[in-house]
mmCIF file of C-alpha atoms and ligand atoms in Angstrom:
data_model
loop_
_atom_site.group_PDB
_atom_site.id
_atom_site.type_symbol
_atom_site.label_atom_id
_atom_site.label_comp_id
_atom_site.label_asym_id
_atom_site.label_seq_id
_atom_site.Cartn_x
_atom_site.Cartn_y
_atom_site.Cartn_z
ATOM 1 C CA MET A 1 72.501 94.047 91.367
ATOM 2 C CA ILE A 2 73.294 90.864 89.398
ATOM 3 C CA ASP A 3 73.464 87.550 91.283
ATOM 4 C CA LEU A 4 77.212 87.429 91.125
ATOM 5 C CA CYS A 5 77.574 90.806 92.853
ATOM 6 C CA GLN A 6 75.183 89.724 95.610
ATOM 7 C CA GLN A 7 77.885 87.200 96.519
ATOM 8 C CA ALA A 8 80.447 89.928 97.209
ATOM 9 C CA PRO A 9 80.982 90.554 100.938
ATOM 10 C CA SER A 10 78.684 93.167 102.469
ATOM 11 C CA TRP A 11 81.636 95.481 103.150
ATOM 12 C CA ILE A 12 82.414 95.535 99.430
ATOM 13 C CA ARG A 13 78.790 96.020 98.379
ATOM 14 C CA ASN A 14 78.430 98.945 100.799
ATOM 15 C CA PHE A 15 81.745 100.502 99.892
ATOM 16 C CA ALA A 16 81.842 104.247 99.127
ATOM 17 C CA PRO A 17 84.682 104.959 96.663
ATOM 18 C CA TYR A 18 87.348 107.629 97.066
ATOM 19 C CA VAL A 19 86.532 110.937 95.358
ATOM 20 C CA PRO A 20 89.676 112.312 93.693
ATOM 21 C CA GLY A 21 90.335 115.942 92.741
ATOM 22 C CA LYS A 22 88.694 116.878 89.457
ATOM 23 C CA PRO A 23 91.220 116.613 86.589
ATOM 24 C CA ALA A 24 91.881 119.884 84.718
ATOM 25 C CA ALA A 25 91.260 118.161 81.362
ATOM 26 C CA GLU A 26 87.799 117.061 82.513
ATOM 27 C CA LEU A 27 86.771 120.577 83.549
ATOM 28 C CA ALA A 28 88.210 121.952 80.310
ATOM 29 C CA ARG A 29 86.002 119.510 78.339
ATOM 30 C CA GLU A 30 82.939 120.461 80.380
ATOM 31 C CA LEU A 31 83.480 124.201 80.006
ATOM 32 C CA GLY A 32 84.857 124.054 76.476
ATOM 33 C CA LEU A 33 88.033 125.776 77.705
ATOM 34 C CA ASN A 34 91.694 125.340 76.973
ATOM 35 C CA PRO A 35 93.156 123.116 79.762
ATOM 36 C CA ASP A 36 96.069 125.561 80.066
ATOM 37 C CA GLY A 37 93.647 128.192 81.319
ATOM 38 C CA ILE A 38 92.521 126.020 84.220
ATOM 39 C CA VAL A 39 94.038 126.402 87.671
ATOM 40 C CA LYS A 40 94.056 123.109 89.565
ATOM 41 C CA LEU A 41 94.677 123.450 93.272
ATOM 42 C CA ALA A 42 92.841 120.296 94.258
ATOM 43 C CA SER A 43 95.285 117.456 94.894
ATOM 44 C CA ASN A 44 98.256 118.937 96.793
ATOM 45 C CA GLU A 45 100.533 118.406 93.818
ATOM 46 C CA ASN A 46 103.864 120.187 93.468
ATOM 47 C CA PRO A 47 103.219 123.387 91.469
ATOM 48 C CA LEU A 48 106.856 123.517 90.308
ATOM 49 C CA GLY A 49 106.327 120.539 88.034
ATOM 50 C CA VAL A 50 108.746 117.646 87.899
ATOM 51 C CA SER A 51 112.383 118.069 88.954
ATOM 52 C CA PRO A 52 114.638 118.323 85.866
ATOM 53 C CA MET A 53 116.961 115.694 87.334
ATOM 54 C CA ALA A 54 114.093 113.254 87.842
ATOM 55 C CA LEU A 55 112.750 113.952 84.357
ATOM 56 C CA GLU A 56 116.118 113.250 82.794
ATOM 57 C CA ALA A 57 116.447 109.953 84.695
ATOM 58 C CA MET A 58 112.944 108.898 83.689
ATOM 59 C CA ARG A 59 113.612 109.722 80.030
ATOM 60 C CA SER A 60 116.644 107.426 80.106
ATOM 61 C CA ALA A 61 114.682 104.703 81.876
ATOM 62 C CA LEU A 62 112.066 104.725 79.112
ATOM 63 C CA THR A 63 114.452 102.963 76.761
ATOM 64 C CA ASP A 64 114.240 99.854 78.941
ATOM 65 C CA ILE A 65 110.509 99.527 79.548
ATOM 66 C CA ALA A 66 110.167 96.326 77.541
ATOM 67 C CA ARG A 67 111.713 94.729 80.640
ATOM 68 C CA TYR A 68 109.963 94.190 83.955
ATOM 69 C CA PRO A 69 111.094 96.577 86.684
ATOM 70 C CA ASP A 70 113.479 95.438 89.401
ATOM 71 C CA ALA A 71 111.012 93.739 91.766
ATOM 72 C CA GLY A 72 113.386 94.279 94.677
ATOM 73 C CA GLY A 73 113.844 97.972 93.871
ATOM 74 C CA PHE A 74 117.576 97.618 94.542
ATOM 75 C CA ASP A 75 118.729 101.106 93.495
ATOM 76 C CA LEU A 76 115.790 102.923 95.029
ATOM 77 C CA LYS A 77 116.047 101.046 98.319
ATOM 78 C CA ARG A 78 119.775 101.663 98.449
ATOM 79 C CA SER A 79 119.194 105.383 97.837
ATOM 80 C CA ILE A 80 116.475 105.562 100.500
ATOM 81 C CA ALA A 81 118.677 103.655 102.951
ATOM 82 C CA ALA A 82 121.571 106.058 102.358
ATOM 83 C CA ARG A 83 119.392 109.165 102.463
ATOM 84 C CA PHE A 84 117.488 108.300 105.635
ATOM 85 C CA GLY A 85 120.012 106.169 107.509
ATOM 86 C CA VAL A 86 117.995 102.956 107.561
ATOM 87 C CA ASP A 87 118.714 99.379 106.589
ATOM 88 C CA VAL A 88 117.426 98.122 103.229
ATOM 89 C CA ALA A 89 115.515 95.431 105.141
ATOM 90 C CA GLN A 90 113.407 98.130 106.790
ATOM 91 C CA ILE A 91 111.997 99.438 103.502
ATOM 92 C CA VAL A 92 108.751 98.586 101.715
ATOM 93 C CA LEU A 93 108.254 100.252 98.338
ATOM 94 C CA GLY A 94 104.781 101.137 97.127
ATOM 95 C CA ASN A 95 102.884 102.276 94.066
ATOM 96 C CA GLY A 96 102.416 105.573 95.875
ATOM 97 C CA SER A 97 102.323 105.580 99.643
ATOM 98 C CA ASN A 98 98.619 104.724 99.362
ATOM 99 C CA ASP A 99 99.815 101.300 98.273
ATOM 100 C CA VAL A 100 101.898 100.868 101.438
ATOM 101 C CA LEU A 101 99.012 102.089 103.605
ATOM 102 C CA GLU A 102 96.934 99.332 102.095
ATOM 103 C CA LEU A 103 99.750 96.795 102.509
ATOM 104 C CA ALA A 104 99.952 97.656 106.210
ATOM 105 C CA ALA A 105 96.187 97.234 106.545
ATOM 106 C CA ARG A 106 96.225 93.895 104.683
ATOM 107 C CA THR A 107 99.179 92.668 106.727
ATOM 108 C CA PHE A 108 97.510 93.171 110.102
ATOM 109 C CA LEU A 109 93.743 93.335 109.619
ATOM 110 C CA THR A 110 91.027 90.741 109.023
ATOM 111 C CA PRO A 111 87.262 90.875 109.517
ATOM 112 C CA GLY A 112 86.782 90.854 113.292
ATOM 113 C CA THR A 113 89.731 93.165 113.984
ATOM 114 C CA SER A 114 89.742 96.955 114.136
ATOM 115 C CA ALA A 115 91.789 100.011 113.262
ATOM 116 C CA VAL A 116 91.759 103.456 114.860
ATOM 117 C CA TYR A 117 91.875 106.718 112.929
ATOM 118 C CA SER A 118 90.724 110.265 113.555
ATOM 119 C CA LYS A 119 87.755 112.177 112.226
ATOM 120 C CA HIS A 120 88.868 114.459 109.360
ATOM 121 C CA ALA A 121 91.883 112.197 108.711
ATOM 122 C CA PHE A 122 93.086 111.027 105.297
ATOM 123 C CA ALA A 123 90.343 109.106 103.439
ATOM 124 C CA VAL A 124 92.606 106.238 102.442
ATOM 125 C CA TYR A 125 92.676 104.946 106.058
ATOM 126 C CA PRO A 126 88.968 104.066 106.214
ATOM 127 C CA LEU A 127 89.147 102.858 102.597
ATOM 128 C CA SER A 128 91.994 100.447 103.369
ATOM 129 C CA VAL A 129 90.366 99.185 106.549
ATOM 130 C CA LEU A 130 86.817 98.806 105.263
ATOM 131 C CA ALA A 131 87.912 97.055 102.054
ATOM 132 C CA ILE A 132 89.164 94.214 104.254
ATOM 133 C CA GLY A 133 85.940 93.992 106.241
ATOM 134 C CA ALA A 134 87.709 95.137 109.404
ATOM 135 C CA THR A 135 86.114 97.672 111.735
ATOM 136 C CA GLY A 136 87.093 101.340 111.590
ATOM 137 C CA LEU A 137 87.081 103.173 114.928
ATOM 138 C CA GLU A 138 86.915 106.892 114.193
ATOM 139 C CA THR A 139 87.835 109.130 117.121
ATOM 140 C CA PRO A 140 86.604 112.726 117.574
ATOM 141 C CA ALA A 141 88.962 115.461 116.401
ATOM 142 C CA ARG A 142 90.499 118.111 118.636
ATOM 143 C CA ASP A 143 90.831 121.502 116.922
ATOM 144 C CA HIS A 144 90.279 119.705 113.580
ATOM 145 C CA GLY A 145 93.303 117.502 114.261
ATOM 146 C CA HIS A 146 94.271 114.218 115.898
ATOM 147 C CA ASP A 147 93.367 113.814 119.566
ATOM 148 C CA LEU A 148 95.978 111.244 120.571
ATOM 149 C CA ASP A 149 94.427 110.722 124.023
ATOM 150 C CA ALA A 150 91.119 109.839 122.393
ATOM 151 C CA MET A 151 92.916 107.577 119.940
ATOM 152 C CA LEU A 152 94.731 105.765 122.750
ATOM 153 C CA ALA A 153 91.454 105.336 124.628
ATOM 154 C CA ALA A 154 89.794 103.928 121.488
ATOM 155 C CA ILE A 155 92.261 101.030 121.188
ATOM 156 C CA ARG A 156 90.471 97.736 121.919
ATOM 157 C CA ALA A 157 91.677 94.176 122.361
ATOM 158 C CA ASP A 158 90.934 93.542 118.662
ATOM 159 C CA THR A 159 92.755 96.689 117.422
ATOM 160 C CA ARG A 160 95.715 95.951 115.193
ATOM 161 C CA ILE A 161 96.656 99.331 113.721
ATOM 162 C CA VAL A 162 96.377 103.059 114.454
ATOM 163 C CA PHE A 163 96.719 105.595 111.634
ATOM 164 C CA ILE A 164 98.191 109.053 112.274
ATOM 165 C CA ALA A 165 98.717 111.570 109.470
ATOM 166 C CA ASN A 166 101.229 114.222 110.478
ATOM 167 C CA PRO A 167 100.644 116.792 109.075
ATOM 168 C CA ASN A 168 97.095 115.640 108.417
ATOM 169 C CA ASN A 169 95.300 115.915 105.099
ATOM 170 C CA PRO A 170 92.835 117.639 104.564
ATOM 171 C CA THR A 171 93.058 119.790 107.706
ATOM 172 C CA GLY A 172 96.808 120.515 107.697
ATOM 173 C CA THR A 173 96.952 120.033 111.458
ATOM 174 C CA PHE A 174 100.146 118.881 113.140
ATOM 175 C CA VAL A 175 101.023 116.955 116.288
ATOM 176 C CA ARG A 176 104.370 117.700 117.993
ATOM 177 C CA GLY A 177 107.011 114.980 118.014
ATOM 178 C CA ALA A 178 106.998 114.823 121.821
ATOM 179 C CA SER A 179 103.256 114.051 121.802
ATOM 180 C CA ILE A 180 103.798 111.230 119.343
ATOM 181 C CA THR A 181 106.548 109.588 121.389
ATOM 182 C CA ALA A 182 104.375 109.960 124.521
ATOM 183 C CA PHE A 183 101.638 108.176 122.536
ATOM 184 C CA LEU A 184 104.013 105.458 121.334
ATOM 185 C CA ASP A 185 105.148 104.912 124.934
ATOM 186 C CA ARG A 186 101.579 104.010 125.882
ATOM 187 C CA VAL A 187 100.324 102.044 122.853
ATOM 188 C CA PRO A 188 100.480 98.254 123.346
ATOM 189 C CA THR A 189 103.445 96.850 121.414
ATOM 190 C CA ASN A 190 101.171 94.434 119.510
ATOM 191 C CA VAL A 191 99.349 97.357 117.866
ATOM 192 C CA ALA A 192 100.973 98.935 114.798
ATOM 193 C CA VAL A 193 101.204 102.728 114.732
ATOM 194 C CA LEU A 194 101.316 103.957 111.159
ATOM 195 C CA LEU A 195 102.726 107.469 111.014
ATOM 196 C CA ASP A 196 101.963 108.934 107.587
ATOM 197 C CA GLU A 197 104.451 111.729 106.863
ATOM 198 C CA ALA A 198 103.425 112.627 103.312
ATOM 199 C CA TYR A 199 104.034 116.339 103.968
ATOM 200 C CA THR A 200 107.018 116.154 106.306
ATOM 201 C CA GLU A 201 109.352 117.947 103.867
ATOM 202 C CA TYR A 202 107.246 121.103 104.177
ATOM 203 C CA LEU A 203 107.726 121.466 107.930
ATOM 204 C CA ASP A 204 109.701 124.387 109.296
ATOM 205 C CA ASP A 205 112.940 123.394 110.973
ATOM 206 C CA ALA A 206 111.508 124.302 114.380
ATOM 207 C CA ASP A 207 108.677 121.770 113.963
ATOM 208 C CA ARG A 208 110.720 118.851 112.674
ATOM 209 C CA TYR A 209 111.276 115.671 114.658
ATOM 210 C CA ASP A 210 113.344 112.622 113.783
ATOM 211 C CA SER A 211 110.775 109.839 113.602
ATOM 212 C CA ILE A 212 113.176 107.538 111.761
ATOM 213 C CA ARG A 213 115.362 107.388 114.856
ATOM 214 C CA TRP A 214 112.294 106.264 116.847
ATOM 215 C CA LEU A 215 112.119 103.029 114.814
ATOM 216 C CA ALA A 216 114.861 101.524 116.986
ATOM 217 C CA ARG A 217 112.823 102.178 120.129
ATOM 218 C CA TYR A 218 109.328 101.290 118.830
ATOM 219 C CA PRO A 219 109.241 98.091 116.750
ATOM 220 C CA ASN A 220 105.511 98.635 116.174
ATOM 221 C CA LEU A 221 106.093 101.977 114.410
ATOM 222 C CA ILE A 222 105.579 102.164 110.626
ATOM 223 C CA ILE A 223 106.525 105.436 108.911
ATOM 224 C CA THR A 224 105.272 106.198 105.414
ATOM 225 C CA ARG A 225 106.695 108.770 103.019
ATOM 226 C CA THR A 226 105.838 109.719 99.452
ATOM 227 C CA PHE A 227 107.446 111.055 96.309
ATOM 228 C CA SER A 228 104.111 112.619 95.297
ATOM 229 C CA LYS A 229 104.344 115.940 97.113
ATOM 230 C CA ALA A 230 107.628 117.785 97.747
ATOM 231 C CA TYR A 231 109.432 115.415 95.331
ATOM 232 C CA GLY A 232 106.978 116.264 92.558
ATOM 233 C CA LEU A 233 106.257 112.755 91.234
ATOM 234 C CA ALA A 234 102.525 112.324 91.964
ATOM 235 C CA GLY A 235 101.813 110.902 88.514
ATOM 236 C CA MET A 236 104.556 108.264 88.766
ATOM 237 C CA ARG A 237 103.124 106.694 91.953
ATOM 238 C CA VAL A 238 106.022 105.991 94.319
ATOM 239 C CA GLY A 239 106.068 105.908 98.089
ATOM 240 C CA PHE A 240 107.598 103.773 100.807
ATOM 241 C CA ALA A 241 107.292 102.564 104.364
ATOM 242 C CA LEU A 242 110.069 102.323 106.940
ATOM 243 C CA ALA A 243 109.525 99.787 109.696
ATOM 244 C CA HIS A 244 111.127 97.089 111.796
ATOM 245 C CA PRO A 245 112.672 94.487 109.418
ATOM 246 C CA ASP A 246 110.196 91.815 110.605
ATOM 247 C CA VAL A 247 107.264 94.099 109.803
ATOM 248 C CA ALA A 248 108.751 95.138 106.464
ATOM 249 C CA ASP A 249 109.276 91.461 105.646
ATOM 250 C CA LEU A 250 105.578 90.653 106.194
ATOM 251 C CA MET A 251 104.447 93.634 104.152
ATOM 252 C CA ASN A 252 106.866 92.757 101.351
ATOM 253 C CA ARG A 253 105.527 89.194 101.168
ATOM 254 C CA ILE A 254 102.051 90.345 100.143
ATOM 255 C CA ARG A 255 103.226 93.174 97.888
ATOM 256 C CA GLN A 256 102.714 92.810 94.134
ATOM 257 C CA PRO A 257 106.254 91.987 92.978
ATOM 258 C CA PHE A 258 106.318 94.733 90.325
ATOM 259 C CA ASN A 259 104.264 97.342 92.188
ATOM 260 C CA VAL A 260 106.689 100.182 91.415
ATOM 261 C CA ASN A 261 107.387 100.582 87.721
ATOM 262 C CA SER A 262 110.887 101.054 86.372
ATOM 263 C CA VAL A 263 110.432 104.665 85.262
ATOM 264 C CA ALA A 264 109.082 105.589 88.678
ATOM 265 C CA GLN A 265 112.019 103.890 90.389
ATOM 266 C CA ALA A 266 114.486 105.841 88.260
ATOM 267 C CA GLY A 267 112.671 109.134 88.860
ATOM 268 C CA ALA A 268 112.505 108.568 92.596
ATOM 269 C CA VAL A 269 116.237 107.782 92.848
ATOM 270 C CA ALA A 270 117.102 110.954 90.964
ATOM 271 C CA SER A 271 114.683 113.093 92.972
ATOM 272 C CA LEU A 272 116.364 111.988 96.197
ATOM 273 C CA HIS A 273 119.498 113.684 94.906
ATOM 274 C CA ASP A 274 117.763 116.887 93.842
ATOM 275 C CA ASP A 275 117.979 118.727 97.157
ATOM 276 C CA ALA A 276 117.726 122.075 95.388
ATOM 277 C CA TYR A 277 114.338 121.150 93.941
ATOM 278 C CA VAL A 278 112.956 120.090 97.326
ATOM 279 C CA ALA A 279 114.330 123.281 98.897
ATOM 280 C CA ARG A 280 112.666 125.354 96.149
ATOM 281 C CA SER A 281 109.393 123.475 96.705
ATOM 282 C CA ARG A 282 109.554 124.252 100.405
ATOM 283 C CA ALA A 283 110.300 127.947 99.917
ATOM 284 C CA LEU A 284 107.601 128.322 97.277
ATOM 285 C CA ASN A 285 105.139 126.647 99.623
ATOM 286 C CA ARG A 286 106.012 128.899 102.538
ATOM 287 C CA ASP A 287 105.514 132.026 100.430
ATOM 288 C CA GLY A 288 102.341 130.693 98.784
ATOM 289 C CA MET A 289 100.848 129.753 102.152
ATOM 290 C CA ARG A 290 101.444 133.309 103.333
ATOM 291 C CA GLN A 291 99.880 134.680 100.131
ATOM 292 C CA LEU A 292 96.766 132.526 100.549
ATOM 293 C CA THR A 293 96.255 133.154 104.257
ATOM 294 C CA GLU A 294 96.832 136.903 103.874
ATOM 295 C CA GLY A 295 94.208 136.809 101.098
ATOM 296 C CA PHE A 296 91.773 134.971 103.402
ATOM 297 C CA ALA A 297 92.407 137.527 106.143
ATOM 298 C CA ARG A 298 91.690 140.387 103.725
ATOM 299 C CA GLN A 299 88.420 138.683 102.713
ATOM 300 C CA GLY A 300 87.506 138.148 106.370
ATOM 301 C CA LEU A 301 87.576 134.360 106.018
ATOM 302 C CA ASN A 302 88.683 131.810 108.606
ATOM 303 C CA TRP A 303 91.161 129.083 107.840
ATOM 304 C CA ILE A 304 92.749 126.167 109.672
ATOM 305 C CA PRO A 305 96.464 126.923 110.205
ATOM 306 C CA SER A 306 98.213 124.347 108.016
ATOM 307 C CA TYR A 307 101.597 122.638 108.120
ATOM 308 C CA GLY A 308 101.173 121.093 104.665
ATOM 309 C CA ASN A 309 101.051 122.392 101.081
ATOM 310 C CA PHE A 310 97.315 123.110 101.252
ATOM 311 C CA VAL A 311 94.922 124.927 103.555
ATOM 312 C CA CYS A 312 91.245 124.635 104.466
ATOM 313 C CA VAL A 313 89.213 127.847 104.283
ATOM 314 C CA ARG A 314 85.700 128.261 105.666
ATOM 315 C CA VAL A 315 83.300 129.466 102.988
ATOM 316 C CA GLY A 316 79.884 128.375 104.302
ATOM 317 C CA ALA A 317 78.002 126.691 101.441
ATOM 318 C CA ALA A 318 81.153 125.001 100.186
ATOM 319 C CA ASP A 319 79.563 122.979 97.384
ATOM 320 C CA THR A 320 78.039 126.119 95.883
ATOM 321 C CA VAL A 321 81.306 128.038 96.126
ATOM 322 C CA PHE A 322 83.155 125.051 94.654
ATOM 323 C CA GLN A 323 80.813 125.084 91.639
ATOM 324 C CA GLN A 324 81.190 128.855 91.250
ATOM 325 C CA LEU A 325 84.966 128.492 91.269
ATOM 326 C CA LEU A 326 84.771 125.693 88.680
ATOM 327 C CA ARG A 327 82.900 127.990 86.317
ATOM 328 C CA LYS A 328 85.790 130.442 86.693
ATOM 329 C CA GLY A 329 88.235 127.675 85.768
ATOM 330 C CA VAL A 330 89.563 127.127 89.300
ATOM 331 C CA ILE A 331 89.491 123.617 90.786
ATOM 332 C CA VAL A 332 89.774 123.237 94.550
ATOM 333 C CA ARG A 333 88.591 120.419 96.791
ATOM 334 C CA PRO A 334 85.306 120.247 98.698
ATOM 335 C CA VAL A 335 85.833 118.331 101.951
ATOM 336 C CA GLY A 336 82.240 117.582 102.960
ATOM 337 C CA GLY A 337 83.127 113.890 102.678
ATOM 338 C CA TYR A 338 85.645 114.489 105.476
ATOM 339 C CA GLY A 339 82.989 115.921 107.794
ATOM 340 C CA LEU A 340 83.855 119.525 106.852
ATOM 341 C CA PRO A 341 80.850 120.658 104.765
ATOM 342 C CA GLN A 342 81.566 124.389 105.212
ATOM 343 C CA TRP A 343 85.164 124.223 104.109
ATOM 344 C CA LEU A 344 87.165 124.055 100.898
ATOM 345 C CA ARG A 345 90.707 122.742 100.733
ATOM 346 C CA VAL A 346 93.029 124.607 98.416
ATOM 347 C CA SER A 347 96.528 123.468 97.499
ATOM 348 C CA VAL A 348 99.315 126.035 97.434
ATOM 349 C CA GLY A 349 100.110 126.851 93.802
ATOM 350 C CA LEU A 350 102.392 129.206 91.957
ATOM 351 C CA PRO A 351 101.949 132.890 92.934
ATOM 352 C CA ALA A 352 99.792 133.612 89.846
ATOM 353 C CA GLU A 353 97.638 130.519 90.505
ATOM 354 C CA ASN A 354 97.118 131.527 94.131
ATOM 355 C CA GLU A 355 96.129 134.984 92.934
ATOM 356 C CA ARG A 356 93.675 133.563 90.359
ATOM 357 C CA PHE A 357 92.072 131.506 93.098
ATOM 358 C CA LEU A 358 91.894 134.413 95.566
ATOM 359 C CA SER A 359 90.278 136.769 93.084
ATOM 360 C CA ALA A 360 87.839 134.079 91.907
ATOM 361 C CA LEU A 361 86.976 133.425 95.542
ATOM 362 C CA ALA A 362 86.410 137.131 96.186
ATOM 363 C CA GLU A 363 84.139 137.279 93.108
ATOM 364 C CA THR A 364 81.922 134.554 94.591
ATOM 365 C CA GLY A 365 81.116 137.035 97.344
ATOM 366 C CA VAL A 366 81.741 134.575 100.212
ATOM 367 C CA ARG A 367 81.651 136.028 103.708
ATOM 368 C CA ALA A 368 83.015 134.643 106.931
ATOM 369 C CA ALA A 369 80.584 132.028 108.246
HETATM 370 C C1 PLP B 401 98.955 112.848 99.337
HETATM 371 C C2 PLP B 401 98.968 111.977 100.538
HETATM 372 C C3 PLP B 401 99.648 110.771 100.511
HETATM 373 C C4 PLP B 401 100.415 110.364 99.305
HETATM 374 O O1 PLP B 401 99.788 109.436 98.562
HETATM 375 P P1 PLP B 401 100.590 108.767 97.341
HETATM 376 O O2 PLP B 401 99.856 107.498 97.164
HETATM 377 O O3 PLP B 401 101.984 108.576 97.808
HETATM 378 O O4 PLP B 401 100.483 109.696 96.203
HETATM 379 C C5 PLP B 401 99.688 109.997 101.645
HETATM 380 N N1 PLP B 401 99.102 110.402 102.774
HETATM 381 C C6 PLP B 401 98.459 111.567 102.866
HETATM 382 C C7 PLP B 401 97.884 111.997 104.142
HETATM 383 C C8 PLP B 401 98.365 112.376 101.729
HETATM 384 O O5 PLP B 401 97.688 113.515 101.790
#
């Protein structure tokens, strides 16, 4: 390592980067295949493609990209405020919700403080915490999901933030609303609770809870949402946090002023009005989840019941099966890095994509582990 890099803090030098889903174009290059023949079920993207309303709005916005975007995100914040019944002052916009996760971490953490998150939870939590040189306290999972009692017990005097993904990625596990409010009732008010609801739109009505209403009762609650999943805008990078105005104010101070580009802002505003698209995404996901899990059952494979738009299936030697699937032009996600070396995560695709994946999986000859 060159002298300069030796000067970087130890937590940067020891940093293990995030491993994203393999892009279809990359696999196509490696296999010498047409990218259109590749099935990518690796990043929980919306298989419907972009909403026509959002696409139209983004096309119009392109004409103005010589200008900087609106740093205050006026239209988008106003649309979010109207849609979710919050005040504009409670909103923090992000370049994807990953950006707001990092803003929350940078707002409250320093070296010498700590954050709590669960084993098998979303990888961006440890990334955001460790990049600051703060300490990550990882609690054991319960049934592959968050054990809120263990998380409460893990909170120390130096803890500033607790991360909860609900539903969680990559396991798809879900914690009931009543358990979360019981948790919030017991967490010290000087510890932020970041509730990451990236997949909330996919929940069945019976499982839904109104976390936004909780903001009035719990000033330490930060809710994050994204346009990357059910709203179909993963490539545009837009997400947001909802929090107490004082918290949102702090997070907004350290935000890059132009962190959400103008095309993304326009697409996000339009997508908030495309209820039909979100409803179609939900219905497609429900049917595709049934298709996948019925396929697993037929192949005698175990899976973790999922509340998201993806599901983890147990295949034993997951890295080998992952490679076998790649050679058949199917990209899924190994989750060994999440402490699940026997599992693969597959995103729900279109019916034909799900079928391609299921038959490729059957051809690998995997058996229940
Ligand atoms: C996909 C995902 C997000 C969304 O990230 P963006 O940066 O908004 O694309 C956030 N949290 C979890 C748990 C996710 O799986």
